[in-house]
Short mmCIF file of C-alpha atoms in Angstrom, two decimals:
data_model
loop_
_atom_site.label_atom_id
_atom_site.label_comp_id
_atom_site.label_asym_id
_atom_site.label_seq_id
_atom_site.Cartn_x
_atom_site.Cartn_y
_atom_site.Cartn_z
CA UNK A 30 121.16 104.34 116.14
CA UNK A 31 118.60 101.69 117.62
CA UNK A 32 115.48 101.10 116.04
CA UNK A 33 112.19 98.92 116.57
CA UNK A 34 111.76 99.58 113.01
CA UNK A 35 112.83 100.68 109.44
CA UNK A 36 110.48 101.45 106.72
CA UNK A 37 112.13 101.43 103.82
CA UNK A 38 111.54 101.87 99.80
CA UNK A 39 108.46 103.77 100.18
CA UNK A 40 108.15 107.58 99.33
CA UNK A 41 106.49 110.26 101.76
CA UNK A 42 104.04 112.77 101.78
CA UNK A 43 105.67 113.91 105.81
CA UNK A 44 102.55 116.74 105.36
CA UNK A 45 105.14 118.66 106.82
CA UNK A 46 105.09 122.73 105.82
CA UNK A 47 108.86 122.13 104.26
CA UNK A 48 108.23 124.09 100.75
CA UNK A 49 107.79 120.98 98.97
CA UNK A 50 103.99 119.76 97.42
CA UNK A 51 102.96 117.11 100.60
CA UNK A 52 106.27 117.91 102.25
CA UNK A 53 107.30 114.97 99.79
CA UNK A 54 110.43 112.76 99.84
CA UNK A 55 110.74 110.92 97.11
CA UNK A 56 112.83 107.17 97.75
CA UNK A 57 112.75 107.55 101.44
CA UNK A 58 113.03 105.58 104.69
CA UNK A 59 111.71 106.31 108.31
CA UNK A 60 113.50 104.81 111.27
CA UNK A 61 110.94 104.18 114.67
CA UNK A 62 111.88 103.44 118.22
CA UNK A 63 109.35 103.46 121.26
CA UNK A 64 106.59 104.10 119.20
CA UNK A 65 107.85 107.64 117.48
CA UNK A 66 109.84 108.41 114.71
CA UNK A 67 113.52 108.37 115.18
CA UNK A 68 114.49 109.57 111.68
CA UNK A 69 113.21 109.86 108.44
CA UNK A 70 114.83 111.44 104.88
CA UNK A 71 115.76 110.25 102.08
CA UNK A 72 116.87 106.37 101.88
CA UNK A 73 120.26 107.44 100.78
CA UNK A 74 121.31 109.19 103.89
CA UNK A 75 120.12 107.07 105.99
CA UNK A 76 121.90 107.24 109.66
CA UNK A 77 124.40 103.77 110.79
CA UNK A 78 121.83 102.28 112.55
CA UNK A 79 120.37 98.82 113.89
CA UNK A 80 116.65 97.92 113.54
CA UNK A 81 115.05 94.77 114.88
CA UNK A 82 112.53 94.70 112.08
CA UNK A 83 112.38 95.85 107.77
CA UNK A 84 109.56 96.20 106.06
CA UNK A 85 110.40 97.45 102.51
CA UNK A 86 107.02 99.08 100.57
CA UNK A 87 107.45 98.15 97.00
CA UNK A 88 107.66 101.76 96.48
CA UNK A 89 104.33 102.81 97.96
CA UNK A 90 103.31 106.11 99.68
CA UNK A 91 103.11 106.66 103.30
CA UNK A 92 101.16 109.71 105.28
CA UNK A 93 100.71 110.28 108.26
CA UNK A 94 97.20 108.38 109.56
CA UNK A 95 94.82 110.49 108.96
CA UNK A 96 92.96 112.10 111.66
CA UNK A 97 88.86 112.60 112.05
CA UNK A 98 88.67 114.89 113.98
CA UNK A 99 84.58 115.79 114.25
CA UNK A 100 82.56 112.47 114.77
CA UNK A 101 79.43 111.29 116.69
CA UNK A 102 80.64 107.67 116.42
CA UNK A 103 78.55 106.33 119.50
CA UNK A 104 74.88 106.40 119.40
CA UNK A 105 72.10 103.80 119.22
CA UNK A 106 69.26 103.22 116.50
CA UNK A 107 68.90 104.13 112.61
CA UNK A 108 67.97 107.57 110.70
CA UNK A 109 67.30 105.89 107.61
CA UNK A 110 63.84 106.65 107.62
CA UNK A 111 64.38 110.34 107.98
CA UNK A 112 67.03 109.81 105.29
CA UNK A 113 63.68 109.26 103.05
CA UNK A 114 61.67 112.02 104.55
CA UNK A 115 64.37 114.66 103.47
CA UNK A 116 64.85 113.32 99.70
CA UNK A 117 60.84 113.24 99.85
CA UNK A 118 60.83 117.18 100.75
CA UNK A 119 60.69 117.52 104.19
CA UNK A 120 63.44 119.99 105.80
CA UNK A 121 65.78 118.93 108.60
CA UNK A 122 64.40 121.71 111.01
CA UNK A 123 60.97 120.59 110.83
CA UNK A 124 61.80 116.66 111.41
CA UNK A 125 63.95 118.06 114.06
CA UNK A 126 60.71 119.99 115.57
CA UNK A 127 58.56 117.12 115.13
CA UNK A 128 60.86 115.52 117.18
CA UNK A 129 62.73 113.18 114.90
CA UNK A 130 66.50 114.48 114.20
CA UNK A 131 68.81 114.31 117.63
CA UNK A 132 66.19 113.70 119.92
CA UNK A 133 65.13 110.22 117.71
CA UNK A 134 68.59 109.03 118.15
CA UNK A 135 68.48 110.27 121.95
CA UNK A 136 65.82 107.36 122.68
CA UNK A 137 67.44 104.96 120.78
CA UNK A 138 71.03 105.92 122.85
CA UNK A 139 69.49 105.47 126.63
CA UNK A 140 67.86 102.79 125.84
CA UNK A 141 71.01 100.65 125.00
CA UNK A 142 73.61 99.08 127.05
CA UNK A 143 77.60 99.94 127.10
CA UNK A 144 77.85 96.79 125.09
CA UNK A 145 75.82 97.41 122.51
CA UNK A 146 76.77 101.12 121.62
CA UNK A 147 80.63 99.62 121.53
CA UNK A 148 79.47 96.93 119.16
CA UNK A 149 77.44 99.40 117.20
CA UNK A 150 80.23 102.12 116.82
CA UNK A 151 83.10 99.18 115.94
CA UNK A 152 81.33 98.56 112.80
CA UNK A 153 81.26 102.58 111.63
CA UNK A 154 84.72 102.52 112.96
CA UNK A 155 86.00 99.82 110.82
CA UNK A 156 85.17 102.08 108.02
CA UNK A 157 87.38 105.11 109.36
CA UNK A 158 90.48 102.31 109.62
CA UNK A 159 89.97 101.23 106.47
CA UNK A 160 90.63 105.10 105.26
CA UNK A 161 93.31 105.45 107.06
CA UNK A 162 92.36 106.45 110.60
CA UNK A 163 94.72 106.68 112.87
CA UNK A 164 93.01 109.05 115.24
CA UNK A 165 89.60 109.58 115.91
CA UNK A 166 87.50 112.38 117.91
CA UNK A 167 84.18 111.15 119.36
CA UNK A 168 81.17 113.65 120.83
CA UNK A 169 78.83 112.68 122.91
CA UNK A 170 75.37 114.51 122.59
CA UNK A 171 72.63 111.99 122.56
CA UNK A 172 72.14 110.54 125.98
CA UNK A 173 71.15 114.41 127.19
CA UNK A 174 71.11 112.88 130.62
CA UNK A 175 74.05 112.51 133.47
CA UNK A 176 73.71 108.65 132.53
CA UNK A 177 73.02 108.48 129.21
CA UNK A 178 76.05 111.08 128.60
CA UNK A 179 78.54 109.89 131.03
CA UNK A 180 77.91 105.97 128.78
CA UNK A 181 78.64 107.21 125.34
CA UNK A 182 81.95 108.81 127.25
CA UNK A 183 82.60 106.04 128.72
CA UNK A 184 82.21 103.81 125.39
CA UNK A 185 84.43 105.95 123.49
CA UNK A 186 87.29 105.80 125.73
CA UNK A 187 86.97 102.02 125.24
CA UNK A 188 87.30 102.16 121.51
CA UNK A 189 90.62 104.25 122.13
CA UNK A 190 91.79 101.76 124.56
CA UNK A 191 90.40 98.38 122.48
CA UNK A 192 89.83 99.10 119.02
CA UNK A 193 92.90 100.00 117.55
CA UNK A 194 92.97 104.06 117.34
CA UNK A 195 94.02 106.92 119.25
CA UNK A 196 90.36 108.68 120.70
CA UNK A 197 90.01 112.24 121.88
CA UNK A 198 86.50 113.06 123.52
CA UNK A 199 84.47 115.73 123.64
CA UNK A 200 81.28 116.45 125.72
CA UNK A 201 78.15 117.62 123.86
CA UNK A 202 75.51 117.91 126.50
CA UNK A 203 74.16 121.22 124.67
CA UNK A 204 73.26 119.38 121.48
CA UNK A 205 69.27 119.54 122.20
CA UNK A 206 66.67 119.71 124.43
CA UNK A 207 65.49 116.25 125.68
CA UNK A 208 61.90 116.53 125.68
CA UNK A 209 61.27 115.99 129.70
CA UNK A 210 62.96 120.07 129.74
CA UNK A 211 60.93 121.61 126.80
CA UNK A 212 58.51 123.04 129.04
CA UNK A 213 62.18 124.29 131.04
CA UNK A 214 65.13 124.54 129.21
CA UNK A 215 66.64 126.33 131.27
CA UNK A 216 66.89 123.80 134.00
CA UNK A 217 68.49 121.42 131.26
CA UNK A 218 71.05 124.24 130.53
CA UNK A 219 71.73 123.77 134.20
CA UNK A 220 72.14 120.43 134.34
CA UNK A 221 74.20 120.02 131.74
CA UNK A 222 76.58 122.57 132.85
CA UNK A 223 76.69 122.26 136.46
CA UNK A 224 75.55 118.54 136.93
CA UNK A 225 76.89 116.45 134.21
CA UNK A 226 79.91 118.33 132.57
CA UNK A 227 81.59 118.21 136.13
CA UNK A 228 80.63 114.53 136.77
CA UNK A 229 82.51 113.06 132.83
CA UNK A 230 85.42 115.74 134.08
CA UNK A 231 85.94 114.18 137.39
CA UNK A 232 85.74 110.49 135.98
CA UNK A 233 88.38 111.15 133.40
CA UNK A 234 85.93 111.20 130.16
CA UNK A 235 86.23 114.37 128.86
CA UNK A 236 89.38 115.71 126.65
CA UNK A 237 87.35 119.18 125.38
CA UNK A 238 83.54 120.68 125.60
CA UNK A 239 81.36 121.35 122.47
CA UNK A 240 78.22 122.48 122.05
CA UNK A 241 75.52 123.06 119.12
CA UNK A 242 75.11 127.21 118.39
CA UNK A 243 72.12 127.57 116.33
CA UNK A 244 68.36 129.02 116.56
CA UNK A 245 67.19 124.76 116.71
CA UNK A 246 69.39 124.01 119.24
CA UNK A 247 71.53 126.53 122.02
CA UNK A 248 71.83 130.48 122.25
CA UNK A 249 75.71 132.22 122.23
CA UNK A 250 74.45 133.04 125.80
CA UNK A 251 73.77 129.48 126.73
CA UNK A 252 76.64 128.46 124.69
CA UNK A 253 78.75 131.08 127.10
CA UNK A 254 77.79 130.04 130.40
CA UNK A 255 79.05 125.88 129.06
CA UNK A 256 81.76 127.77 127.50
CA UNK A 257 82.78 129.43 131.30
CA UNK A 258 82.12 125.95 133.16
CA UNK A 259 84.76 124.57 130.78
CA UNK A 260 87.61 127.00 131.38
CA UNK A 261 87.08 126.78 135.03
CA UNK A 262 87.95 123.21 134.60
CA UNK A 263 90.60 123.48 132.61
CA UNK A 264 88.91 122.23 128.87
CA UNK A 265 89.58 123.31 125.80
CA UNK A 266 86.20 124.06 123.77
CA UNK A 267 85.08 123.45 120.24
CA UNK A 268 81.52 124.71 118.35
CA UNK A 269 79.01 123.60 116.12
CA UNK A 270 78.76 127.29 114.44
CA UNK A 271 77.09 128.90 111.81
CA UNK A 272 76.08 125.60 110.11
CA UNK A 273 72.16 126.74 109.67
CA UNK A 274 72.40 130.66 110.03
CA UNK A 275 74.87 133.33 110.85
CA UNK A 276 74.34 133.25 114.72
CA UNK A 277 77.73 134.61 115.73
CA UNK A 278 79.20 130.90 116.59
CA UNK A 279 82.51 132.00 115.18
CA UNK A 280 83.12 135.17 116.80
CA UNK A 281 81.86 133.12 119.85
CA UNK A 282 84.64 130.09 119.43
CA UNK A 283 87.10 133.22 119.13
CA UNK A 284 85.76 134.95 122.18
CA UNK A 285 86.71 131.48 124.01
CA UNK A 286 89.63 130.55 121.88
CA UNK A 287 87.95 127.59 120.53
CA UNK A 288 90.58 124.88 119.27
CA UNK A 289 87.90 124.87 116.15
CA UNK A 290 84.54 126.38 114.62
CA UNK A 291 82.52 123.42 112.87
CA UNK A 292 80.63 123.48 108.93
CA UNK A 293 80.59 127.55 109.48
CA UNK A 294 78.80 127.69 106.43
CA UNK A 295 77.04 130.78 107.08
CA UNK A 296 80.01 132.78 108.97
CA UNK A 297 80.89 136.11 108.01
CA UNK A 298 84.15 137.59 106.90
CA UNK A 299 83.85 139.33 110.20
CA UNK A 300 83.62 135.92 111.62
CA UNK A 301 86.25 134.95 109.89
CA UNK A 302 88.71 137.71 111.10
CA UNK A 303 87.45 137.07 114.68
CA UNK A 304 88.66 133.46 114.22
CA UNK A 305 92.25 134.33 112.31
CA UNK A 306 92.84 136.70 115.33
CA UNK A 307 92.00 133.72 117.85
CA UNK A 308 93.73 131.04 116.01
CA UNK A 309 90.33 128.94 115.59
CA UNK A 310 90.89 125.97 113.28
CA UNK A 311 87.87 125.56 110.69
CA UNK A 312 86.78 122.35 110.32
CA UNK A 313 85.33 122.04 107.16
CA UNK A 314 82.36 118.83 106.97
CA UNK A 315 80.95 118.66 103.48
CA UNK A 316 79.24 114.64 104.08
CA UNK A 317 76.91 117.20 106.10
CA UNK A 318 76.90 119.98 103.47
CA UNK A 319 75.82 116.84 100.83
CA UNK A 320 73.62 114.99 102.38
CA UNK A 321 71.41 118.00 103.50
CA UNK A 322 71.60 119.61 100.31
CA UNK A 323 72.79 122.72 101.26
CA UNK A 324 73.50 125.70 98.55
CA UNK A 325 75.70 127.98 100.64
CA UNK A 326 79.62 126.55 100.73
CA UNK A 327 81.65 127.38 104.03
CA UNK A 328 83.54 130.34 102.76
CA UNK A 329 86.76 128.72 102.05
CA UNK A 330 87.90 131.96 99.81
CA UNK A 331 87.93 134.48 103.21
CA UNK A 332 89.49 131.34 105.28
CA UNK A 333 92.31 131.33 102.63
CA UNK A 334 92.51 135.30 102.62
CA UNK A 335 92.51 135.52 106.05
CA UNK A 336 94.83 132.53 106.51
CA UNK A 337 92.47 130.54 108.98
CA UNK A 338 93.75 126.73 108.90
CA UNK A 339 91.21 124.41 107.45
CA UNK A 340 90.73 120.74 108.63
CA UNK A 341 88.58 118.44 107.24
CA UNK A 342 86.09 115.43 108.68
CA UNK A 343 83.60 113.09 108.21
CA UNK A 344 80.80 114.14 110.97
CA UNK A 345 79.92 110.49 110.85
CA UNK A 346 76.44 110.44 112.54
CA UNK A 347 73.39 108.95 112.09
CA UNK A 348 71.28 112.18 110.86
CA UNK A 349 73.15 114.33 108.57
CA UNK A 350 76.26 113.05 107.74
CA UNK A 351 76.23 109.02 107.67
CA UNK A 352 79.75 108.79 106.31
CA UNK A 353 82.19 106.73 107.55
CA UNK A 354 85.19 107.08 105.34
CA UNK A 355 88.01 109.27 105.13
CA UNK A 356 88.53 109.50 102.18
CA UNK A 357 85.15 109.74 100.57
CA UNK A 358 85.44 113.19 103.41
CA UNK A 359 88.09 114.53 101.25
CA UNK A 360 87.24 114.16 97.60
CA UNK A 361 83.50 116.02 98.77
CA UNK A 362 85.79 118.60 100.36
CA UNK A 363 87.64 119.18 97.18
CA UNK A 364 84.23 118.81 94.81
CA UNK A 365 82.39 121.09 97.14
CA UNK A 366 84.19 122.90 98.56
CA UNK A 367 87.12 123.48 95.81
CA UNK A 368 90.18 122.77 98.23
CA UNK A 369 92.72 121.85 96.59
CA UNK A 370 94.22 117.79 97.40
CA UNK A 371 97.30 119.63 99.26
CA UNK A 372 94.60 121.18 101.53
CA UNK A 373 92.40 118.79 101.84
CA UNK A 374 94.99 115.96 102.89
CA UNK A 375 96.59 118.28 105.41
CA UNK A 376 92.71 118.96 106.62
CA UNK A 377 93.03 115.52 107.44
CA UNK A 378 96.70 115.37 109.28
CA UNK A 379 98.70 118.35 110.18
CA UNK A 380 95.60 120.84 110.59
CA UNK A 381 93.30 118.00 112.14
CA UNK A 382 95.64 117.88 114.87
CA UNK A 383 95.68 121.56 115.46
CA UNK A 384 91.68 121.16 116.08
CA UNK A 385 92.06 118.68 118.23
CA UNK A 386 94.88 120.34 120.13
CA UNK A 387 97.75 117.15 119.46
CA UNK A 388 101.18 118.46 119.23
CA UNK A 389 102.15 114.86 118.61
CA UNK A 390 100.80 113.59 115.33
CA UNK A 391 99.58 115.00 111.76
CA UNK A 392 102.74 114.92 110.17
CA UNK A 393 105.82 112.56 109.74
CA UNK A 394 108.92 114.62 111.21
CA UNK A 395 111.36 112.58 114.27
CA UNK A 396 109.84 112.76 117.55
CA UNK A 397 105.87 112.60 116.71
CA UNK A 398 103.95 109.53 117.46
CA UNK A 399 104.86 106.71 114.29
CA UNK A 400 101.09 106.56 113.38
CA UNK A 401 101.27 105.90 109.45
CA UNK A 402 99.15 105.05 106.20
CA UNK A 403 100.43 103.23 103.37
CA UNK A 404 98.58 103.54 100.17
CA UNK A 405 98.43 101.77 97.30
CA UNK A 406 98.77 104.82 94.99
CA UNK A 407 101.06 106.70 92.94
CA UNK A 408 100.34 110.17 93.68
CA UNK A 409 98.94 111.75 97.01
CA UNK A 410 96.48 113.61 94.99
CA UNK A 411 94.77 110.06 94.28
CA UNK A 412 93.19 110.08 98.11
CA UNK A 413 90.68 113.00 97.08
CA UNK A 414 90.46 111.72 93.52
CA UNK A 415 89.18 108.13 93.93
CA UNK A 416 85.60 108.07 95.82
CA UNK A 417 84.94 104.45 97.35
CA UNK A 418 88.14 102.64 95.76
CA UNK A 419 90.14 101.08 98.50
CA UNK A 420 93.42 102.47 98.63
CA UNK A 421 94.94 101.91 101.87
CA UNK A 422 97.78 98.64 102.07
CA UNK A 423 98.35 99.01 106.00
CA UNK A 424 98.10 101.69 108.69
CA UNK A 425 100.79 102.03 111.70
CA UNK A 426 99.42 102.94 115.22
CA UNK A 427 102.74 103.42 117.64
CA UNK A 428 104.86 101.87 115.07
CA UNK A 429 102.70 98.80 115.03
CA UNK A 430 101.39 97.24 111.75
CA UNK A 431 97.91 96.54 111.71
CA UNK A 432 97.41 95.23 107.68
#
């Protein structure tokens, strides 16, 4: 057996659903070729084989990278000073109506270059690397024009082609109103579904379609006609639901067999059913749940009931949720939220994968994509315990060290 690569002395959490805690294998070895795994198990049974390159881990654990997969990575300007209004008193809605919130960071977005929204999002990126990132899903939302949208696209396709991570996109044209369509919405509705949705399509930029479901933002029937435009194209969909009120987001995702319904903080049980019956991943976001002070928990007890796979991200953006680590995303899931580290770190792999519809990465079995953490740790339940201790030795993207 030829190999690029052994890994050797190291033990494994594969996050693979084998019956053991973390799919665990204690004393183990993984053997890459071509970028995927060739074989892994335990170091004693390892294959005859021939690698061109050893690197032995002192004994350390290796996971799958981990996988964020709900960001708004790319967008221009700073928040901070709405940051202060909301610790001062003042409610997200009504800084969103007084149009601070998405439409701030919409100014700030058109009015800089490619360049300088690359530059901008490297730096918050570095921070998802240094958890652990292997793979990283980036919105778009705050140009709310055909240019302005089609750039942020167009940046984060760059970052997965430059920066050292695997990048799935999503269009979010229905994330607000830009203010030149208040006195119309309904002609922005238009354009964003008929105008600028087909034009990121046909220029490659688009991987799946999102949209934000709440009374602030889009209607399920507004949400429905993006929804249709995307499965006439051929896109998978995604949904901000439920995060504010219960406006039927879930049940919506399920209607259009969402590959996820996002914070769902306010979903029903009903909601809930619709989404075990669909398959919907939930993808649990508690930076957002923290930083906005919310008092009502996504209901992770019905999820569990009803057997609805739970991911877990960071929602890095500049408003709600300005986290950019990994890790500091899964110790709030397990303090909020009361997953358990088992859940949380497959939120972050195996079931992150699922929501992003990859087949090819999340957990560490032969023939999935050799994308890799080491840790400096000595149990996997120390990457939900520890919140802003560096624990990450070196990640692997195609069976390529990056330390």
């Amino acid at each position: 057996m030829k190999a690029d690569l052994l890994i050797t002395d190291c033990r494994l959490a594969t996050m693979a659903e084998s019956g053991e805690p973390y799919g665990a294998i204690e004393d183990a070895a993984v053997l890459i070729a071509g970028g995927r795994i060739l074989w892994t198990g335990p170091r004693a049974d390892l294959p005859p084989h021939q690698a061109a390159r050893t690197d032995r881990l002192d004994g350390r654990w290796v996971t799958p990278g981990l996988i964020d997969c709900h960001t708004h990575l790319v967008f221009g300007g700073d928040r901070s000073g709405e940051f202060e209004q909301r610790l001062g008193g003042a409610a997200y809605e009504d800084i969103a109506r007084a149009g601070g919130g998405i439409v701030s960071t919409m100014t700030a977005t058109r009015a800089a270059s490619e360049d300088a929204l690359y530059a901008a999002a490297l730096t918050r990126l570095a921070g998802l690397k240094a958890s652990g990132v292997t793979t990283v899903e980036i919105k778009s939302g705050y140009g709310l024009d055909h240019d302005g949208e089609l750039k942020m696209l167009r940046v984060a396709r760059r970052l997965g082609a430059e920066a050292g991570v695997r990048v799935r996109t999503s269009y979010l044209g229905l994330h607000a109103v830009p203010p030149e369509h208040r006195a119309d919405r309904a002609a922005y509705v238009n354009k964003a579904v008929d105008e600028i949705l087909p034009a990121a399509h046909a220029e490659g930029l688009v991987d799946a379609v999102d949209a934000y479901c709440e009374p602030i933002a889009f209607s399920t029937d507004e949400v429905a006609r993006l929804f249709d435009k995307a499965r006439a194209l051929g896109l998978p969909v995604k949904l901000h639901a439920d995060q504010l009120s219960d406006g039927g987001g879930a049940a919506l995702a399920a209607r259009y067999n969402a590959l996820s319904a996002d914070h769902i903080e306010h979903t029903t049980e009903a909601g809930v059913q619709a989404m075990a019956q669909a398959g919907v991943v939930a993808v649990l976001l508690p930076g957002a749940y923290l930083m906005l002070r919310e008092t009502t928990p996504p209901p992770v007890d019905l999820l569990r009931r009803h057997r609805v796979a739970m991911a877990v991200a960071t929602d890095c953006n500049p408003g709600t949720s300005p986290v950019a680590s990994m890790t500091a995303a899964l110790n709030l899931a397990c303090v909020q939220f009361r997953l358990t580290p088992e859940e949380a770190l497959a939120g972050a792999t195996r079931v992150a994968a699922k929501a992003l519809g990859l087949a090819d990465v999340g957990v560490i079995v032969p023939g999935m994509a050799a994308d890799l953490a080491v840790w400096d740790i000595e149990r996997p339940a120390e990457l939900c315990y520890w919140l802003g201790k560096p624990l990450l030795h070196a990640r692997y993207l195609a069976g390529v060290a990056d330390r």
